[in-house]
Amino acid sequence: MKIINDQKGFTTSILLLILLIPVFLLLVITIDEYSHNVNNTVENLESNQIKSISEDFENEILIVTKESLHNITYDIVTSKRSVTDKDTIRRYIQNRINEKEIHYNNNFLIDCEIKDLKSSDNPFKIELYYLLVVSTKDNKIKNSKNEQKLVEITDKRFPVYDPLPTLKTGATLNGNYLEYGNQLSGHININNPDAYLNTIQSIIIKECPLSDYSQHGNSNETILSCLNNHYYHNSHDGMCIFCRLENKTNCNHFGFETFIIPTKLSDDAPASIDHVLLNDINNQYPGNLVSIDNNTFLYLDNGHKSKYGL
Amino acid sequence: MNNKGQIIITDILLYLIILLVIFSIVIYATVTLNDNQVTRINNKQLNNLLEDSISALTKTSGTPNNWEELNVNKVDTVGLKSPKNQLLSYDKLIKLKNNPYLLDKYFPTGIDYSLTMYSKSNPNNEVLIAGKSNFNNKKQIQSKSTVVLFDYAFDITSFKKENMTVYCPYNHSEQWICKTINVNDESLSSGKYYIISDSDVKYVISNTYSENITGQTRKTCINNQLEQLMRNQNQTIFLHILTNNNNTYLVYDTDNKEEFLDEVIKPKTYVLNMKIAT
Ligand SMILES: [Zn+2]
Ligand SMILES: [Zn+2]
């Protein structure tokens, strides 16, 4: 039997066409479904990644800040030139951050603006203000954060140098120690400046671990270990790190102070506290001899004597 | 005889039959495929729910991020990550175990879930944290596991060599590592100080009056020694340890987690497993 006698192929073509339509529809539905799912997963993945990248980068910001302070203070104590203002420090950190942004992650855009640096209630920490924006290249997903963080300046990996002694006296750094020669006694303008001839001082800022400063006087070993480590102490009269960087003479922030150990024995001499010796001529004052052992002694006024229990 | 007409009729009949068969096949296929698609999306949704909930649990700290310390009605979202590091907070896990219904709101009605945990070294001892212990009459069950480490909220001081020399009051040599801690009556009464190390170490504990107590240990609670050295309400204590390159730590524990002390030296891995079912 002849099934197809349509010599023009008319009926067959139409039938084939009708048959093709549902197949085509099915194909479209499947593809659409698939691509939709893929898109969803990609977006989820990216927003998770953005969160973790901005967290990681925040750590990077803290490290860059610590490293910058280390570099800046090292430059100051070696070049003996002060930083003119805090904004110079901010810009320095900003530049370092900008370098990090470019190479940090190729798939995302990172933009961090360092807004401000401030002294905090704890002189061994500074306040850092920044705005961090992490986004996908097409800017579809974005995570922005306005943050205020405390950054410690006593991280042992990035020691911060106290710039004030160099800036005030021009003394030269040798390793971690500042060798004053006759430069500190030259700066002192009250009686008996030679008590500090050839004094040596470590200028890395390390916080004294004693909880009550009056415990310094509990035993000779305790005060000696503080003097040997050249620890710094909280102080109202001492200057904060930023004012030291800018070579100011007074500072309204919470600051710190350290002992400068004299070399010559006498009954009284200028007080062995850095903010006294490095201060202006009219604000230096003397102290009485405090003997610690045969080789070590300090000159302290009554205020500092009672503060440290000596 | 109309030869021509017969052919046309037979042909059309045959065409119609073939067309009917093909159309029914297509319709049948579409219907089953649609059905399949529905279950496939459900599967995918289930899987997304599973992935989202386990990643929310292990990668976020919850809100507020100290929710484990608060009353349960102040908890917004539950997350187990410690805010301080990448580990899971043991305290958060225990809070969730005691209030398992906190997780319920993450799962739509009709979906059952279970969150269990076991130590990698002891997989048979599986503990149920939240959800149902078994899924009866459930067609689909999906499961996902992740390996986790715990933070027990110890205050840990590591006795590692630092790149900066510290002059201790006893002028100890380089083999010693000497650190300072501040102890007061309250911290002594509300917690325990331990020295732990991976092998026996010599130690000296001294105060600012140069009074000292010495000993040798691998793991010991030093609260008694500290009490003897307390001369002020706030007393600075020097802890000198002859480490010999051992891993030594001072650990302060405020809620009797002595059983987990060894994990400071050698962290244990746990497996967190989540199952959901419809
Ligand atoms: Zn001190
Ligand atoms: Zn020591």
Coordinates of C-alpha atoms and ligand atoms in Angstrom, one line a residue:
Chain A
M1 CA 0.0 0.0 0.0
K2 CA 1.1 3.4 -0.9
I3 CA 1.1 5.4 2.2
I4 CA 2.4 8.6 0.9
N5 CA 1.2 9.8 -2.4
D6 CA 1.8 13.4 -1.9
Q7 CA 4.2 14.2 -4.6
K8 CA 4.6 17.7 -3.6
G9 CA 5.6 16.8 0.0
F10 CA 3.1 19.2 1.2
T11 CA 1.3 17.3 4.0
T12 CA 4.6 15.8 5.4
S13 CA 6.3 19.2 5.7
I14 CA 3.4 20.7 7.7
L15 CA 3.2 17.6 9.9
L16 CA 6.9 17.8 10.7
L17 CA 6.7 21.5 11.5
I18 CA 3.8 20.8 13.9
L19 CA 5.8 18.1 15.5
L20 CA 8.8 20.4 16.0
I21 CA 7.0 23.1 17.9
P22 CA 6.6 21.2 21.3
V23 CA 10.2 19.9 21.1
F24 CA 11.4 23.5 20.7
L25 CA 9.3 24.7 23.6
L26 CA 10.7 22.1 25.9
L27 CA 14.2 23.0 25.0
V28 CA 13.6 26.6 25.8
I29 CA 12.1 25.8 29.1
T30 CA 15.0 23.6 30.2
I31 CA 17.6 26.1 29.1
D32 CA 15.9 28.9 30.9
E33 CA 15.6 26.9 34.1
Y34 CA 19.2 25.9 34.0
S35 CA 20.6 29.4 33.5
H36 CA 18.4 30.8 36.2
N37 CA 19.8 28.4 38.7
V38 CA 23.4 29.0 37.6
N39 CA 22.9 32.8 38.0
N40 CA 21.5 32.4 41.5
T41 CA 24.4 30.3 42.7
V42 CA 26.9 32.7 41.3
E43 CA 25.3 35.6 43.0
N44 CA 25.2 33.8 46.4
L45 CA 28.8 32.8 46.0
E46 CA 29.9 36.3 45.2
S47 CA 28.1 38.0 48.1
N48 CA 29.6 35.5 50.5
Q49 CA 33.0 36.0 48.9
I50 CA 32.6 39.8 49.2
K51 CA 32.0 39.5 52.9
S52 CA 35.0 37.4 53.6
I53 CA 37.2 39.6 51.4
S54 CA 36.2 42.7 53.2
E55 CA 36.9 41.0 56.5
D56 CA 40.3 39.9 55.3
F57 CA 41.1 43.3 53.9
E58 CA 40.2 45.0 57.2
N59 CA 42.9 43.0 58.8
E60 CA 45.2 44.2 56.0
I61 CA 44.3 47.8 56.9
L62 CA 45.3 47.3 60.5
I63 CA 48.6 45.8 59.5
V64 CA 49.3 48.5 56.9
T65 CA 48.6 51.1 59.5
K66 CA 51.0 49.5 62.0
E67 CA 53.6 49.0 59.4
S68 CA 53.3 52.6 58.2
L69 CA 53.7 54.0 61.7
H70 CA 56.8 51.8 62.1
N71 CA 58.2 53.1 58.8
I72 CA 57.3 56.8 59.4
T73 CA 58.8 56.8 62.9
Y74 CA 61.9 55.0 61.7
D75 CA 62.3 57.6 58.9
I76 CA 61.9 60.4 61.4
V77 CA 64.4 59.2 63.9
T78 CA 67.0 58.4 61.1
S79 CA 66.4 61.6 59.1
K80 CA 65.7 63.7 62.2
R81 CA 63.0 65.6 60.4
S82 CA 59.5 65.8 61.8
V83 CA 56.2 65.1 60.1
T84 CA 54.5 68.4 59.5
D85 CA 51.0 67.3 60.2
K86 CA 48.8 64.3 60.9
D87 CA 47.4 64.4 57.3
T88 CA 50.8 63.5 56.0
I89 CA 50.6 60.3 58.0
R90 CA 47.0 59.7 56.8
R91 CA 48.1 60.1 53.2
Y92 CA 51.1 57.8 53.7
I93 CA 48.8 55.1 54.9
Q94 CA 46.3 55.8 52.1
N95 CA 49.0 55.4 49.5
R96 CA 50.1 52.0 51.0
I97 CA 46.4 50.9 51.1
N98 CA 45.9 51.9 47.5
E99 CA 48.9 49.7 46.5
K100 CA 47.4 46.8 48.3
E101 CA 43.9 47.3 46.8
I102 CA 45.2 46.7 43.2
H103 CA 46.9 43.4 43.8
Y104 CA 44.5 42.1 46.5
N105 CA 41.9 40.3 44.5
N106 CA 41.5 40.4 40.7
N107 CA 37.8 39.5 40.7
F108 CA 36.6 42.3 43.0
L109 CA 37.0 46.0 43.3
I110 CA 38.3 47.2 46.7
D111 CA 38.2 50.8 47.6
C112 CA 39.3 52.0 51.0
E113 CA 39.4 55.6 52.2
I114 CA 41.3 56.4 55.3
K115 CA 39.3 59.2 56.8
D116 CA 41.1 60.1 59.9
L117 CA 43.6 59.2 62.6
K118 CA 43.1 60.3 66.2
S119 CA 44.6 59.8 69.6
S120 CA 42.5 57.6 71.8
D121 CA 41.9 57.3 75.6
N122 CA 44.7 54.7 75.6
P123 CA 47.9 56.4 74.5
F124 CA 49.2 53.0 73.3
K125 CA 46.4 52.8 70.8
I126 CA 45.3 55.1 68.0
E127 CA 41.8 55.5 66.5
L128 CA 41.6 54.8 62.8
Y129 CA 38.5 55.8 60.8
Y130 CA 38.0 54.4 57.3
L131 CA 35.4 53.6 54.7
L132 CA 35.8 50.2 52.9
V133 CA 33.8 49.3 49.8
V134 CA 34.1 45.9 48.2
S135 CA 32.1 45.2 45.0
T136 CA 31.9 43.0 42.0
K137 CA 33.4 44.3 38.8
D138 CA 30.0 45.0 37.4
N139 CA 29.1 46.8 40.6
K140 CA 26.0 44.7 41.1
I141 CA 26.9 43.4 44.6
K142 CA 28.4 45.8 47.0
N143 CA 29.4 45.8 50.6
S144 CA 30.4 49.1 52.2
K145 CA 31.5 49.6 55.8
N146 CA 32.2 52.8 57.8
E147 CA 34.5 51.7 60.6
Q148 CA 36.3 53.1 63.6
K149 CA 39.1 50.8 64.9
L150 CA 41.7 50.9 67.6
V151 CA 45.2 50.1 66.4
E152 CA 47.8 49.3 68.9
I153 CA 51.2 50.9 68.4
T154 CA 53.0 48.4 70.6
D155 CA 52.8 45.4 68.2
K156 CA 56.2 43.7 68.5
R157 CA 56.2 42.9 64.8
F158 CA 56.1 46.6 63.9
P159 CA 57.9 48.5 66.6
V160 CA 57.1 52.2 66.7
Y161 CA 60.0 54.5 67.5
D162 CA 59.5 57.5 69.8
P163 CA 60.4 60.4 67.6
L164 CA 60.5 63.1 70.3
P165 CA 64.1 62.6 71.7
T166 CA 65.7 62.8 68.2
L167 CA 63.6 65.8 67.2
K168 CA 64.3 67.7 70.3
T169 CA 68.0 66.9 70.7
G170 CA 69.2 65.6 67.3
A171 CA 70.7 62.5 68.9
T172 CA 71.6 59.6 66.7
L173 CA 70.0 56.2 66.6
N174 CA 72.2 53.1 66.9
G175 CA 70.3 49.9 66.6
N176 CA 67.3 50.4 68.8
Y177 CA 69.1 52.7 71.2
L178 CA 69.5 56.5 71.0
E179 CA 73.0 57.6 72.0
Y180 CA 72.6 61.1 73.3
G181 CA 76.3 62.0 73.7
N182 CA 76.3 65.6 74.9
Q183 CA 73.1 66.4 73.0
L184 CA 70.6 65.8 75.8
S185 CA 72.7 67.8 78.4
G186 CA 72.9 70.5 75.7
H187 CA 69.2 70.7 75.6
I188 CA 68.7 70.9 79.4
N189 CA 68.8 74.5 80.7
I190 CA 68.6 74.0 84.4
N191 CA 71.1 73.1 87.0
N192 CA 73.4 70.1 86.5
P193 CA 72.7 69.1 82.9
D194 CA 75.8 67.0 82.8
A195 CA 74.1 64.3 84.9
Y196 CA 72.8 63.1 81.5
L197 CA 76.1 63.1 79.5
N198 CA 76.4 60.1 77.3
T199 CA 73.0 58.7 78.3
I200 CA 71.6 55.9 76.2
Q201 CA 67.9 55.3 75.8
S202 CA 65.8 52.7 73.9
I203 CA 63.2 54.6 72.0
I204 CA 60.9 51.7 70.9
I205 CA 57.5 52.3 72.5
K206 CA 56.7 49.4 74.8
E207 CA 54.0 49.6 77.4
C208 CA 55.0 48.9 81.0
P209 CA 53.0 45.8 82.1
L210 CA 52.7 46.7 85.8
S211 CA 49.0 47.2 86.6
D212 CA 49.6 49.7 89.4
Y213 CA 52.6 51.9 88.7
S214 CA 53.2 52.2 92.5
Q215 CA 54.4 48.5 92.3
H216 CA 57.6 49.7 90.7
G217 CA 59.0 50.5 94.1
N218 CA 58.1 47.0 95.6
S219 CA 61.6 45.7 94.9
N220 CA 64.8 46.7 93.2
E221 CA 64.4 43.9 90.7
T222 CA 61.0 45.2 89.6
I223 CA 62.1 48.8 89.0
L224 CA 65.3 47.6 87.4
S225 CA 63.5 45.4 84.9
C226 CA 61.3 48.4 84.0
L227 CA 64.4 50.6 83.5
N228 CA 66.2 47.9 81.5
N229 CA 63.2 47.4 79.2
H230 CA 62.8 51.2 78.8
Y231 CA 59.0 50.8 79.3
Y232 CA 56.6 53.7 78.6
H233 CA 53.9 54.6 81.1
N234 CA 50.5 56.4 80.9
S235 CA 50.9 60.0 81.8
H236 CA 48.8 63.2 81.8
D237 CA 51.9 65.4 81.2
G238 CA 53.5 63.2 78.6
M239 CA 52.7 63.7 75.0
C240 CA 50.7 61.3 72.7
I241 CA 52.3 59.7 69.7
F242 CA 50.9 62.2 67.2
C243 CA 52.1 65.3 69.0
R244 CA 55.5 63.6 69.3
L245 CA 55.5 63.0 65.6
E246 CA 54.7 66.6 65.0
N247 CA 57.4 67.8 67.4
K248 CA 55.0 69.8 69.5
T249 CA 55.7 70.9 73.0
N250 CA 52.4 70.3 74.6
C251 CA 49.5 68.0 74.0
N252 CA 45.9 67.7 75.3
H253 CA 45.5 64.0 74.6
F254 CA 46.3 61.1 76.8
G255 CA 50.0 60.6 76.5
F256 CA 52.9 58.6 77.8
E257 CA 56.2 59.1 79.5
T258 CA 59.4 57.1 80.1
F259 CA 62.4 57.3 82.4
I260 CA 65.7 58.7 81.0
I261 CA 68.5 57.1 83.1
P262 CA 71.2 59.6 84.3
T263 CA 74.9 58.8 84.2
K264 CA 76.3 61.1 86.8
L265 CA 75.6 60.8 90.6
S266 CA 74.8 63.9 92.6
D267 CA 72.2 65.1 95.1
D268 CA 69.8 66.6 92.7
A269 CA 69.6 67.1 89.0
P270 CA 66.9 67.6 86.3
A271 CA 64.1 65.0 86.8
S272 CA 64.7 61.8 84.9
I273 CA 61.4 61.8 83.0
D274 CA 61.4 62.3 79.2
H275 CA 58.7 65.0 79.1
V276 CA 60.7 67.1 81.7
L277 CA 64.1 66.8 80.0
L278 CA 62.8 67.2 76.5
N279 CA 60.5 70.1 77.4
D280 CA 60.9 73.8 76.8
I281 CA 63.5 75.6 78.9
N282 CA 60.9 77.1 81.2
N283 CA 59.2 73.8 81.9
Q284 CA 62.1 71.7 83.0
Y285 CA 62.4 71.0 86.8
P286 CA 64.8 69.2 89.1
G287 CA 64.4 66.0 91.1
N288 CA 66.0 64.4 94.1
L289 CA 68.3 61.4 94.0
V290 CA 66.6 58.1 94.2
S291 CA 69.2 55.3 94.5
I292 CA 68.2 51.9 93.2
D293 CA 71.4 49.9 93.4
N294 CA 75.1 50.7 93.2
N295 CA 75.0 51.5 89.5
T296 CA 71.5 52.7 89.0
F297 CA 69.8 55.9 90.2
L298 CA 67.2 58.3 89.1
Y299 CA 66.3 62.0 89.9
L300 CA 62.6 62.4 90.6
D301 CA 60.3 65.0 91.9
N302 CA 57.7 64.1 94.6
G303 CA 54.9 63.7 92.1
H304 CA 56.7 61.0 90.1
K305 CA 58.2 59.5 93.2
S306 CA 54.7 58.7 94.5
K307 CA 53.4 57.7 91.1
Y308 CA 56.0 55.0 90.9
G309 CA 56.2 54.1 94.6
L310 CA 59.8 55.0 94.8
Chain B
M1 CA -14.0 2.2 -7.8
N2 CA -12.5 5.3 -6.8
N3 CA -8.9 4.5 -6.4
K4 CA -7.8 8.0 -5.8
G5 CA -10.3 8.6 -3.0
Q6 CA -9.4 5.4 -1.1
I7 CA -5.7 6.4 -1.1
I8 CA -6.5 9.7 0.3
I9 CA -8.7 8.3 3.1
T10 CA -6.2 5.6 4.1
D11 CA -3.4 8.2 4.0
I12 CA -5.2 10.7 6.1
L13 CA -6.3 7.9 8.6
L14 CA -2.7 6.8 8.9
Y15 CA -1.5 10.4 9.3
L16 CA -4.0 11.0 12.0
I17 CA -3.0 7.9 13.9
I18 CA 0.7 8.7 13.7
L19 CA -0.1 12.3 14.7
L20 CA -2.1 11.1 17.7
V21 CA 0.6 8.7 18.8
I22 CA 3.3 11.4 18.5
F23 CA 1.2 14.0 20.3
S24 CA 0.3 11.7 23.1
I25 CA 4.0 10.9 23.5
V26 CA 4.9 14.6 23.5
I27 CA 2.1 15.4 26.0
Y28 CA 3.1 12.5 28.2
A29 CA 6.7 13.6 28.1
T30 CA 5.9 17.2 28.9
V31 CA 3.7 16.2 31.8
T32 CA 6.3 13.8 33.3
L33 CA 9.1 16.3 32.7
N34 CA 7.1 19.0 34.4
D35 CA 6.6 16.7 37.3
N36 CA 10.2 15.9 37.4
Q37 CA 11.0 19.6 37.2
V38 CA 8.9 20.3 40.2
T39 CA 10.7 17.7 42.3
R40 CA 14.0 18.8 40.9
I41 CA 13.4 22.4 42.0
N42 CA 12.3 21.1 45.4
N43 CA 15.5 19.2 45.6
K44 CA 17.4 22.2 44.7
Q45 CA 15.5 24.4 47.1
L46 CA 16.1 21.8 49.8
N47 CA 19.8 21.7 49.0
N48 CA 20.0 25.5 49.0
L49 CA 18.3 25.6 52.4
L50 CA 20.7 23.1 53.7
E51 CA 23.7 24.9 52.3
D52 CA 22.5 28.3 53.5
S53 CA 21.6 27.2 57.0
I54 CA 24.9 25.3 57.6
S55 CA 27.0 28.1 56.2
A56 CA 25.0 30.7 58.3
L57 CA 25.6 28.5 61.3
T58 CA 29.3 28.0 60.8
K59 CA 30.3 31.3 59.1
T60 CA 28.5 33.9 61.1
S61 CA 28.4 34.7 64.8
G62 CA 24.7 35.4 65.0
T63 CA 23.1 38.7 66.1
P64 CA 23.8 40.1 68.6
N65 CA 27.2 38.4 68.3
N66 CA 27.2 37.6 72.0
W67 CA 23.7 36.0 71.9
E68 CA 24.9 33.0 73.9
E69 CA 25.3 35.3 76.9
L70 CA 21.8 36.8 76.6
N71 CA 18.3 35.7 77.4
V72 CA 16.8 33.6 74.6
N73 CA 14.1 36.1 73.8
K74 CA 16.8 38.6 72.9
V75 CA 18.4 36.4 70.2
D76 CA 17.8 37.6 66.7
T77 CA 19.8 35.1 64.6
V78 CA 21.8 32.1 65.5
G79 CA 25.4 31.7 64.4
L80 CA 28.1 29.5 66.0
K81 CA 31.3 31.2 64.8
S82 CA 33.3 32.9 67.5
P83 CA 33.5 36.7 66.7
K84 CA 37.2 36.6 67.6
N85 CA 38.5 33.9 65.2
Q86 CA 37.5 31.4 62.6
L87 CA 36.6 28.7 65.2
L88 CA 33.2 27.8 66.4
S89 CA 32.3 29.0 69.9
Y90 CA 31.7 26.1 72.3
D91 CA 29.5 28.3 74.5
K92 CA 27.3 29.1 71.6
L93 CA 26.9 25.5 70.7
I94 CA 25.9 24.6 74.3
K95 CA 23.4 27.5 74.4
L96 CA 21.9 26.2 71.2
K97 CA 21.8 22.6 72.5
N98 CA 19.9 23.9 75.6
N99 CA 17.5 25.9 73.5
P100 CA 17.2 23.9 70.3
Y101 CA 14.0 25.6 69.2
L102 CA 16.0 28.7 68.3
L103 CA 16.8 27.0 65.0
D104 CA 13.2 26.1 64.2
K105 CA 12.3 29.4 62.5
Y106 CA 14.9 28.9 59.8
F107 CA 12.9 25.9 58.4
P108 CA 9.5 26.1 56.8
T109 CA 6.7 23.9 58.2
G110 CA 6.7 20.5 56.7
I111 CA 10.5 20.4 56.6
D112 CA 12.2 18.5 59.4
Y113 CA 15.9 19.0 60.3
S114 CA 18.5 17.7 62.6
L115 CA 21.9 19.1 63.7
T116 CA 24.3 16.6 65.2
M117 CA 27.9 16.6 66.1
Y118 CA 30.6 14.0 66.7
S119 CA 34.3 13.9 67.4
K120 CA 36.3 12.8 64.4
S121 CA 38.2 10.3 66.6
N122 CA 34.9 8.9 67.9
P123 CA 32.3 8.9 65.1
N124 CA 29.9 6.6 66.9
N125 CA 29.2 9.0 69.7
E126 CA 26.9 11.4 67.8
V127 CA 25.2 14.1 69.8
L128 CA 22.0 15.7 68.8
I129 CA 22.2 19.5 69.1
A130 CA 18.9 20.6 67.6
G131 CA 16.0 19.2 65.6
K132 CA 14.6 15.7 65.3
S133 CA 16.5 12.5 66.1
N134 CA 14.9 10.5 63.3
F135 CA 12.9 11.2 60.1
N136 CA 10.0 8.7 59.8
N137 CA 7.7 8.8 56.7
K138 CA 9.9 11.2 54.9
K139 CA 10.6 10.8 51.2
Q140 CA 13.6 12.9 50.7
I141 CA 16.5 13.4 53.1
Q142 CA 19.5 15.6 52.4
S143 CA 22.6 15.7 54.5
K144 CA 25.7 17.9 54.7
S145 CA 28.7 17.7 57.0
T146 CA 31.5 20.1 57.8
V147 CA 34.6 19.8 59.9
V148 CA 34.9 22.2 62.7
L149 CA 37.3 23.2 65.6
F150 CA 36.1 24.8 68.8
D151 CA 37.0 27.9 70.7
Y152 CA 36.4 27.3 74.4
A153 CA 36.7 31.0 75.3
F154 CA 39.9 30.4 77.3
D155 CA 42.2 33.4 77.7
I156 CA 45.4 32.0 76.3
T157 CA 48.9 33.5 76.6
S158 CA 51.5 31.7 74.5
F159 CA 55.1 31.4 75.7
K160 CA 56.7 31.8 72.3
K161 CA 60.0 33.4 71.6
E162 CA 59.6 37.0 70.5
N163 CA 61.8 39.1 68.4
M164 CA 62.3 41.6 71.1
T165 CA 64.4 40.9 74.2
V166 CA 62.5 41.3 77.5
Y167 CA 64.5 41.9 80.6
C168 CA 62.8 40.1 83.4
P169 CA 63.4 41.0 87.1
Y170 CA 65.6 37.9 87.5
N171 CA 67.6 38.6 84.4
H172 CA 66.8 35.2 83.0
S173 CA 68.8 34.0 80.0
E174 CA 67.5 33.4 76.5
Q175 CA 66.2 29.9 77.3
W176 CA 63.6 31.4 79.5
I177 CA 60.5 33.2 78.4
C178 CA 59.1 35.6 81.0
K179 CA 55.7 37.2 80.8
T180 CA 53.7 39.4 82.9
I181 CA 50.1 39.0 84.0
N182 CA 47.8 41.1 86.1
V183 CA 45.9 39.2 88.7
N184 CA 43.3 40.5 91.2
D185 CA 41.2 38.9 93.9
E186 CA 38.2 38.8 91.5
S187 CA 40.0 37.1 88.6
L188 CA 41.4 34.6 91.1
S189 CA 38.0 33.7 92.6
S190 CA 36.1 33.6 89.3
G191 CA 38.6 31.5 87.2
K192 CA 41.5 29.1 87.2
Y193 CA 45.0 29.8 85.8
Y194 CA 46.7 26.8 84.3
I195 CA 50.2 26.3 82.9
I196 CA 50.1 23.7 80.2
S197 CA 52.8 22.4 78.0
D198 CA 53.5 19.5 75.6
S199 CA 56.3 18.3 78.0
D200 CA 57.5 18.9 81.5
V201 CA 58.7 22.5 82.0
K202 CA 60.3 24.3 84.9
Y203 CA 58.6 27.5 86.0
V204 CA 59.0 30.3 88.4
I205 CA 56.2 32.5 89.5
S206 CA 57.1 35.8 91.1
N207 CA 55.5 39.1 92.3
T208 CA 56.8 42.6 92.3
Y209 CA 58.3 42.1 95.8
S210 CA 60.6 39.5 94.2
E211 CA 59.0 36.7 96.2
N212 CA 58.7 33.5 94.2
I213 CA 57.5 30.0 93.9
T214 CA 59.1 27.4 91.6
G215 CA 57.9 24.1 90.2
Q216 CA 58.0 21.8 87.3
T217 CA 54.9 20.6 85.4
R218 CA 53.2 19.6 82.3
K219 CA 49.7 20.7 83.4
T220 CA 48.9 22.4 86.6
C221 CA 46.5 24.9 88.1
I222 CA 48.5 27.7 89.7
N223 CA 45.8 29.5 91.6
N224 CA 47.2 28.5 95.0
Q225 CA 50.6 29.8 94.2
L226 CA 49.2 33.0 92.8
E227 CA 47.2 33.5 96.0
Q228 CA 50.3 33.2 98.1
L229 CA 52.0 35.9 96.0
M230 CA 49.1 38.3 96.1
R231 CA 50.3 41.3 98.1
N232 CA 48.0 44.0 96.6
Q233 CA 44.5 43.8 95.3
N234 CA 45.8 44.3 91.8
Q235 CA 49.1 42.3 91.7
T236 CA 51.4 42.1 88.7
I237 CA 52.8 38.6 88.5
F238 CA 55.8 37.5 86.5
L239 CA 55.7 34.1 85.0
H240 CA 59.1 32.7 84.0
I241 CA 59.1 29.4 82.1
L242 CA 62.2 27.4 80.9
T243 CA 60.6 26.4 77.7
N244 CA 63.3 24.6 75.8
N245 CA 61.3 25.1 72.6
N246 CA 58.2 23.4 74.0
N247 CA 54.8 24.7 73.4
T248 CA 53.8 26.2 76.7
Y249 CA 50.7 28.3 77.5
L250 CA 49.1 30.1 80.3
V251 CA 45.4 29.4 80.2
Y252 CA 42.8 31.3 82.1
D253 CA 39.5 29.4 82.4
T254 CA 36.4 31.1 83.8
D255 CA 33.8 28.3 83.5
N256 CA 35.3 25.0 84.5
K257 CA 36.3 23.6 81.1
E258 CA 39.3 21.7 82.4
E259 CA 38.3 18.7 80.3
F260 CA 39.1 20.7 77.1
L261 CA 42.5 22.1 78.3
D262 CA 44.4 19.6 76.2
E263 CA 42.8 21.0 73.1
V264 CA 44.8 24.2 73.6
I265 CA 47.9 22.2 72.7
K266 CA 46.3 19.7 70.3
P267 CA 43.0 20.9 68.9
K268 CA 40.4 18.1 68.3
T269 CA 38.4 18.1 65.1
Y270 CA 34.7 17.6 65.2
V271 CA 32.1 17.0 62.5
L272 CA 29.0 19.0 62.4
N273 CA 26.2 17.3 60.4
M274 CA 22.9 18.8 59.2
K275 CA 20.1 16.9 57.7
I276 CA 16.8 18.2 56.3
A277 CA 13.9 16.1 55.1
T278 CA 10.5 16.6 53.4
Ligands
ZN1 ZN 57.3 50.6 84.4
ZN2 ZN 62.4 35.6 84.1

